[in-house]
PDB file of C-alpha atoms in Angstrom:
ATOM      1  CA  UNK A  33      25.552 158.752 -26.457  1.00 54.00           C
ATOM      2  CA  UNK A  34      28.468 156.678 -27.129  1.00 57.00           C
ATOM      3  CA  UNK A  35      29.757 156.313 -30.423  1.00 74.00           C
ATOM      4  CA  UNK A  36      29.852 152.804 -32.163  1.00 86.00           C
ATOM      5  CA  UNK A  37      33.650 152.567 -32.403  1.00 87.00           C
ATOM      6  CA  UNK A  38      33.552 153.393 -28.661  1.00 88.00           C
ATOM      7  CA  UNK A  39      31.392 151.185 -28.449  1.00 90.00           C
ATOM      8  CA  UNK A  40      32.536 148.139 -29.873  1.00 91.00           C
ATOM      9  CA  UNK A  41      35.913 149.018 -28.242  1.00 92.00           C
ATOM     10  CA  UNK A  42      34.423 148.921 -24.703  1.00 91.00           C
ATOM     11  CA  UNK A  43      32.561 145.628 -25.311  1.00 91.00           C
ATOM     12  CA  UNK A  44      35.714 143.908 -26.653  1.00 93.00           C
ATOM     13  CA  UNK A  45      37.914 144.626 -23.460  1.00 94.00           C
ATOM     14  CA  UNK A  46      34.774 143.039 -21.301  1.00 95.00           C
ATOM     15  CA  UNK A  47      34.637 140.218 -23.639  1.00 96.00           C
ATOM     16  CA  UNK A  48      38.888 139.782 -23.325  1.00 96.00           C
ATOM     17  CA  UNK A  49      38.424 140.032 -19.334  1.00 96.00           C
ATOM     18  CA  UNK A  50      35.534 137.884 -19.264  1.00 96.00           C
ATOM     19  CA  UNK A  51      37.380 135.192 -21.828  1.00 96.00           C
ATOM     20  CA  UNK A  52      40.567 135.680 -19.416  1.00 96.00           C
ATOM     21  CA  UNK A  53      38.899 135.419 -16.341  1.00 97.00           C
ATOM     22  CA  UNK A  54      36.997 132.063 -18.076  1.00 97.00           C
ATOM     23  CA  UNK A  55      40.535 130.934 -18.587  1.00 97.00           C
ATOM     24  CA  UNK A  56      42.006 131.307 -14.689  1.00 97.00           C
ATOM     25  CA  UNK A  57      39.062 129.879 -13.899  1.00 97.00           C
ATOM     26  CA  UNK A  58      39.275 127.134 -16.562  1.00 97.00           C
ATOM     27  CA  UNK A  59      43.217 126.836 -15.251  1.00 97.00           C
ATOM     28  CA  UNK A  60      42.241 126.266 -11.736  1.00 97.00           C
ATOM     29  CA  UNK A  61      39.704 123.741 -12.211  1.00 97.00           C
ATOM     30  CA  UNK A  62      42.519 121.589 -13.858  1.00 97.00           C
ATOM     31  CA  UNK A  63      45.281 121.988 -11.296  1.00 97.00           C
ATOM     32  CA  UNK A  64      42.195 121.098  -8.750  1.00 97.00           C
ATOM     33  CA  UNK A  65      41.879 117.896 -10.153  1.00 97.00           C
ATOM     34  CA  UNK A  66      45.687 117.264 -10.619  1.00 98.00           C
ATOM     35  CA  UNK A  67      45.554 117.816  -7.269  1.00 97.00           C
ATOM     36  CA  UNK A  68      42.804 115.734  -6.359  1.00 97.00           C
ATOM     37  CA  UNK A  69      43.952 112.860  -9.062  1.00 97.00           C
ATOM     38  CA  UNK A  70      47.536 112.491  -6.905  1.00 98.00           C
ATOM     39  CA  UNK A  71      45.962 112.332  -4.007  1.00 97.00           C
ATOM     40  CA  UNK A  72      43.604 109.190  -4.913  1.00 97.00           C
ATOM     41  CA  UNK A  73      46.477 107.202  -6.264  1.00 97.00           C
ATOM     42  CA  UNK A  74      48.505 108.054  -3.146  1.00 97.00           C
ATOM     43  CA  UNK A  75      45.719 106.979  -1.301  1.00 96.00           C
ATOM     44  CA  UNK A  76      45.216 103.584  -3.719  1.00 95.00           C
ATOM     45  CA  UNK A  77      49.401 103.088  -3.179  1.00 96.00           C
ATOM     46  CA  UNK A  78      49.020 103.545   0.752  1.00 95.00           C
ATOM     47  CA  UNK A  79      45.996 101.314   0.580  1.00 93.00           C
ATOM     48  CA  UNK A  80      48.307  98.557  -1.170  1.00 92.00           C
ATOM     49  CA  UNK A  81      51.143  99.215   1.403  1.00 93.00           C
ATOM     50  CA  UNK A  82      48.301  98.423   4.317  1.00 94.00           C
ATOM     51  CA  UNK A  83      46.939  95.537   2.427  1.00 92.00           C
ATOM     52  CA  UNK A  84      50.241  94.077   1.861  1.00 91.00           C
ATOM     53  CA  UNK A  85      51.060  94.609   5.818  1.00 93.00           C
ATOM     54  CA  UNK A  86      48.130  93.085   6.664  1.00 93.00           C
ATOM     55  CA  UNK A  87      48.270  90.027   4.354  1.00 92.00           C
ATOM     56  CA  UNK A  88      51.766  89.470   5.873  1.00 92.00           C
ATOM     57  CA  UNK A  89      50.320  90.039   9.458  1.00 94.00           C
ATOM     58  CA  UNK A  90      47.977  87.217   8.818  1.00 94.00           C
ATOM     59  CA  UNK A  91      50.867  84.952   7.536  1.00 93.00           C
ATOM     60  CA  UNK A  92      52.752  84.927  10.712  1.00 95.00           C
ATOM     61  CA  UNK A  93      50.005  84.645  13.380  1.00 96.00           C
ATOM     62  CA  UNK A  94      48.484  81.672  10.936  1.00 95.00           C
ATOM     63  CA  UNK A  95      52.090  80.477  11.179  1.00 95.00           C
ATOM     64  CA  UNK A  96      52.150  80.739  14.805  1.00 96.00           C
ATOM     65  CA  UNK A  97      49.224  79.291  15.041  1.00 96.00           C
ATOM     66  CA  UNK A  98      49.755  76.310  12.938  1.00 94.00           C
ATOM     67  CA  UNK A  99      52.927  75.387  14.914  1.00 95.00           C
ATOM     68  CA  UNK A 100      50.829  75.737  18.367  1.00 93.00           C
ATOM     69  CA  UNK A 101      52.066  79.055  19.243  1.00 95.00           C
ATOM     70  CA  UNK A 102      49.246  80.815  19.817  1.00 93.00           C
ATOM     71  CA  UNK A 103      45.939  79.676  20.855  1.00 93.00           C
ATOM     72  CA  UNK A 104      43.138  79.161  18.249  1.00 95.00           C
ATOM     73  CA  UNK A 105      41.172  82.297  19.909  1.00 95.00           C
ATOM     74  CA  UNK A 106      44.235  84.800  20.140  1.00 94.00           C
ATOM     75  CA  UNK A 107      44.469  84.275  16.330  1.00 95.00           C
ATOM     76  CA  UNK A 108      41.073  84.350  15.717  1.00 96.00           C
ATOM     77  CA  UNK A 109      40.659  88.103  17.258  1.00 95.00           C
ATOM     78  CA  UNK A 110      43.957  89.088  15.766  1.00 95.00           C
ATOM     79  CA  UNK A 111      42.964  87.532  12.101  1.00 95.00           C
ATOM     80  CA  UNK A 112      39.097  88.582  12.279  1.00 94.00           C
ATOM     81  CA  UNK A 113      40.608  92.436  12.632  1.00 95.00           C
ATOM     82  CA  UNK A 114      43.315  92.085  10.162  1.00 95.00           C
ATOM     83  CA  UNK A 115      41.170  90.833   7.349  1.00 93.00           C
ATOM     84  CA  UNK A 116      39.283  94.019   7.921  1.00 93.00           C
ATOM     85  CA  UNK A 117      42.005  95.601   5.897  1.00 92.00           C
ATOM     86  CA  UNK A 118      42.245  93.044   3.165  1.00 92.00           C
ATOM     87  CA  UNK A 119      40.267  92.684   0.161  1.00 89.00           C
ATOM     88  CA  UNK A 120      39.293  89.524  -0.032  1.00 88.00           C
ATOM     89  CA  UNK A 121      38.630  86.800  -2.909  1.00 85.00           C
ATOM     90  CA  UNK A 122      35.663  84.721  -2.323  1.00 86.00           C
ATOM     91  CA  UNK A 123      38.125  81.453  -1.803  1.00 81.00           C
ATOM     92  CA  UNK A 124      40.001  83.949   0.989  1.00 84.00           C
ATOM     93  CA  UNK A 125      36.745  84.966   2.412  1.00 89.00           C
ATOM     94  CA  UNK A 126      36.101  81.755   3.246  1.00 89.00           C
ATOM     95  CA  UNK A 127      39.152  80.630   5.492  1.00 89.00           C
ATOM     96  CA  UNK A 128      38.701  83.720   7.056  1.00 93.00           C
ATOM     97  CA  UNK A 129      35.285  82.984   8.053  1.00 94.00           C
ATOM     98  CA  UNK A 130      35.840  80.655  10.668  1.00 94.00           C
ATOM     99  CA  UNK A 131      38.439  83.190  12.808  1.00 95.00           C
ATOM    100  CA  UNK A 132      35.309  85.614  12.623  1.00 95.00           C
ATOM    101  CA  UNK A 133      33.178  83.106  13.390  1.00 95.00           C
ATOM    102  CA  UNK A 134      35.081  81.913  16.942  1.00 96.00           C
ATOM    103  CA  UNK A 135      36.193  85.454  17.237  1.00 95.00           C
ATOM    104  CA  UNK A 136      32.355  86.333  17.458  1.00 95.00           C
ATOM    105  CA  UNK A 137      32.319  83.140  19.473  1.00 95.00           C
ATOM    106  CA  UNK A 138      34.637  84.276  22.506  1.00 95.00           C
ATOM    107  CA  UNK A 139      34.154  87.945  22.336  1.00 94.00           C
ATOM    108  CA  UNK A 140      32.636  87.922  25.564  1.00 93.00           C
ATOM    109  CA  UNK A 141      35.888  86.895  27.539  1.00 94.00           C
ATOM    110  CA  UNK A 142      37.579  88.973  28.893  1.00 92.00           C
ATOM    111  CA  UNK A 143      41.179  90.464  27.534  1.00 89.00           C
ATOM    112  CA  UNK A 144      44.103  92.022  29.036  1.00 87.00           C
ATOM    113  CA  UNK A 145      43.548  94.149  32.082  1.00 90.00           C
ATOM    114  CA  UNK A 146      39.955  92.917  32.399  1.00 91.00           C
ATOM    115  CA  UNK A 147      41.353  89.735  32.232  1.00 92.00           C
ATOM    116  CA  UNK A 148      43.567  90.257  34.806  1.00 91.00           C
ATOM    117  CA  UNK A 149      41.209  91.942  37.221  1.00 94.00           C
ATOM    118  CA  UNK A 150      39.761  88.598  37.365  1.00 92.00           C
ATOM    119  CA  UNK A 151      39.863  86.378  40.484  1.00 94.00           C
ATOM    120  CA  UNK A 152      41.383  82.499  39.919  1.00 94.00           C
ATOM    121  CA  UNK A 153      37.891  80.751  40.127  1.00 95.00           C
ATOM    122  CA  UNK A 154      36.756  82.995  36.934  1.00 94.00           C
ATOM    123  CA  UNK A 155      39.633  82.738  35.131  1.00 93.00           C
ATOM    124  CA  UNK A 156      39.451  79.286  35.227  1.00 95.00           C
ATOM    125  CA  UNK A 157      35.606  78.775  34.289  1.00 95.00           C
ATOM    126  CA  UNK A 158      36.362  81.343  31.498  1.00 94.00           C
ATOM    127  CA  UNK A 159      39.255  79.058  30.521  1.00 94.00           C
ATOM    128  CA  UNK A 160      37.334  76.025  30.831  1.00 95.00           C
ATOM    129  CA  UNK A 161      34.532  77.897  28.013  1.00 95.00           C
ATOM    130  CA  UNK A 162      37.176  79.101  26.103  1.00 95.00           C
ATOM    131  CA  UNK A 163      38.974  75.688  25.364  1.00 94.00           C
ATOM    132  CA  UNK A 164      35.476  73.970  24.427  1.00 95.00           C
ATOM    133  CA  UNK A 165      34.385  76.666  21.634  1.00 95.00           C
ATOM    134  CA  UNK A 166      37.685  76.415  20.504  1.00 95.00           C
ATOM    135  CA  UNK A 167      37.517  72.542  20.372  1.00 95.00           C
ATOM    136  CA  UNK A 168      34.493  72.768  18.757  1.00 95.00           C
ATOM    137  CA  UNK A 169      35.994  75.428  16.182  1.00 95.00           C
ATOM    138  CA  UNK A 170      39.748  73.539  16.145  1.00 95.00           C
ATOM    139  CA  UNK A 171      39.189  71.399  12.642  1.00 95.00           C
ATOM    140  CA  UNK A 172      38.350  74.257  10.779  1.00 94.00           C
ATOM    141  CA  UNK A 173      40.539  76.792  12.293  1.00 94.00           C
ATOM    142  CA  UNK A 174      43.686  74.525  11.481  1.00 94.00           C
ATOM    143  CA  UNK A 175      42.513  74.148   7.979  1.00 93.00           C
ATOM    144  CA  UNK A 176      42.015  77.211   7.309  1.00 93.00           C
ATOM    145  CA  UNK A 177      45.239  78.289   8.836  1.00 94.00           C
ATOM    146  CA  UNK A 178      47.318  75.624   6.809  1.00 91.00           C
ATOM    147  CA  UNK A 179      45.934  77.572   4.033  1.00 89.00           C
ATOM    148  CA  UNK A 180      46.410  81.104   4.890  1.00 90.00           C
ATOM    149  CA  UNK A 181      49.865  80.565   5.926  1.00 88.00           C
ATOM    150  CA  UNK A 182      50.031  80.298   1.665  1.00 80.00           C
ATOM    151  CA  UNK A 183      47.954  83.129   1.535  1.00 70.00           C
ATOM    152  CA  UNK A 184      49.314  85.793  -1.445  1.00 67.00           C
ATOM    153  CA  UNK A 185      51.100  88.873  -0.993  1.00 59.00           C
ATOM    154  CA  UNK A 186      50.845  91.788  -2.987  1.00 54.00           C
TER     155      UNK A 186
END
């Protein structure tokens, strides 16, 4: 049999390696969620950036809209996606209701190349349906518009 000394010898170097090992281990866990820490507020600051972007986004097509550049639909599918990205306050939630309201509205026309695979006689009914939601839509699209072109950017 081993002797105590021995012993007590052998079962301090496995309680230094186990301490040591504790400690790497204790060591790594913290630069894991250094790590991980960075990455969410990069993630938070890049989340700003697209917010920001987005807010702006909505400025100009409201803008264009407002001064009859675009038509109330176009802005309504281009608005509806943008404030996708946007946290909204309850008062901002409510202009943009009404783009995702029409947006919802017209999503069954046709865009871009199915648009244009379209022969004259459709494109004109489709016009024709267009032009009435959006009448119907028009008071509180402008409105609402008027007030987003103020809308705050981060």
């Amino acid at each position: 049999m081993l002797s105590n000394p021995l012993m007590l010898l052998l079962a301090a170097v496995v309680l230094i390696s186990l301490g040591g090992y504790a400690g790497y281990l204790a060591l790594q866990l913290y630069r894991r969620r250094q790590r991980l820490e960075k990455g969410k507020q990069e993630l938070e600051n890049q989340l700003k950036v697209k917010e920001a972007e987005a807010r702006q986004s909505v400025q100009i097509i409201a803008r264009a809209l407002v001064q009859k550049d675009l038509s109330e639909t176009e802005a309504a599918m281009r608005i509806s996606w943008l404030s996708q990205q946007i946290i909204l306050s309850a008062d901002e939630a409510q202009h943009f209701s009404v783009f995702q309201q029409l947006s919802v509205a017209t999503a069954h026309i046709p865009i871009l190349d199915d648009w244009a695979a379209l022969g004259k006689a459709e494109k004109r009914r489709l016009t024709a349906e267009r032009e009435g939601i959006e009448v119907s839509y028009r008071e509180f699209i402008q409105a609402s518009a008027a007030e987003l072109v103020s809308i705050r950017l981060l």
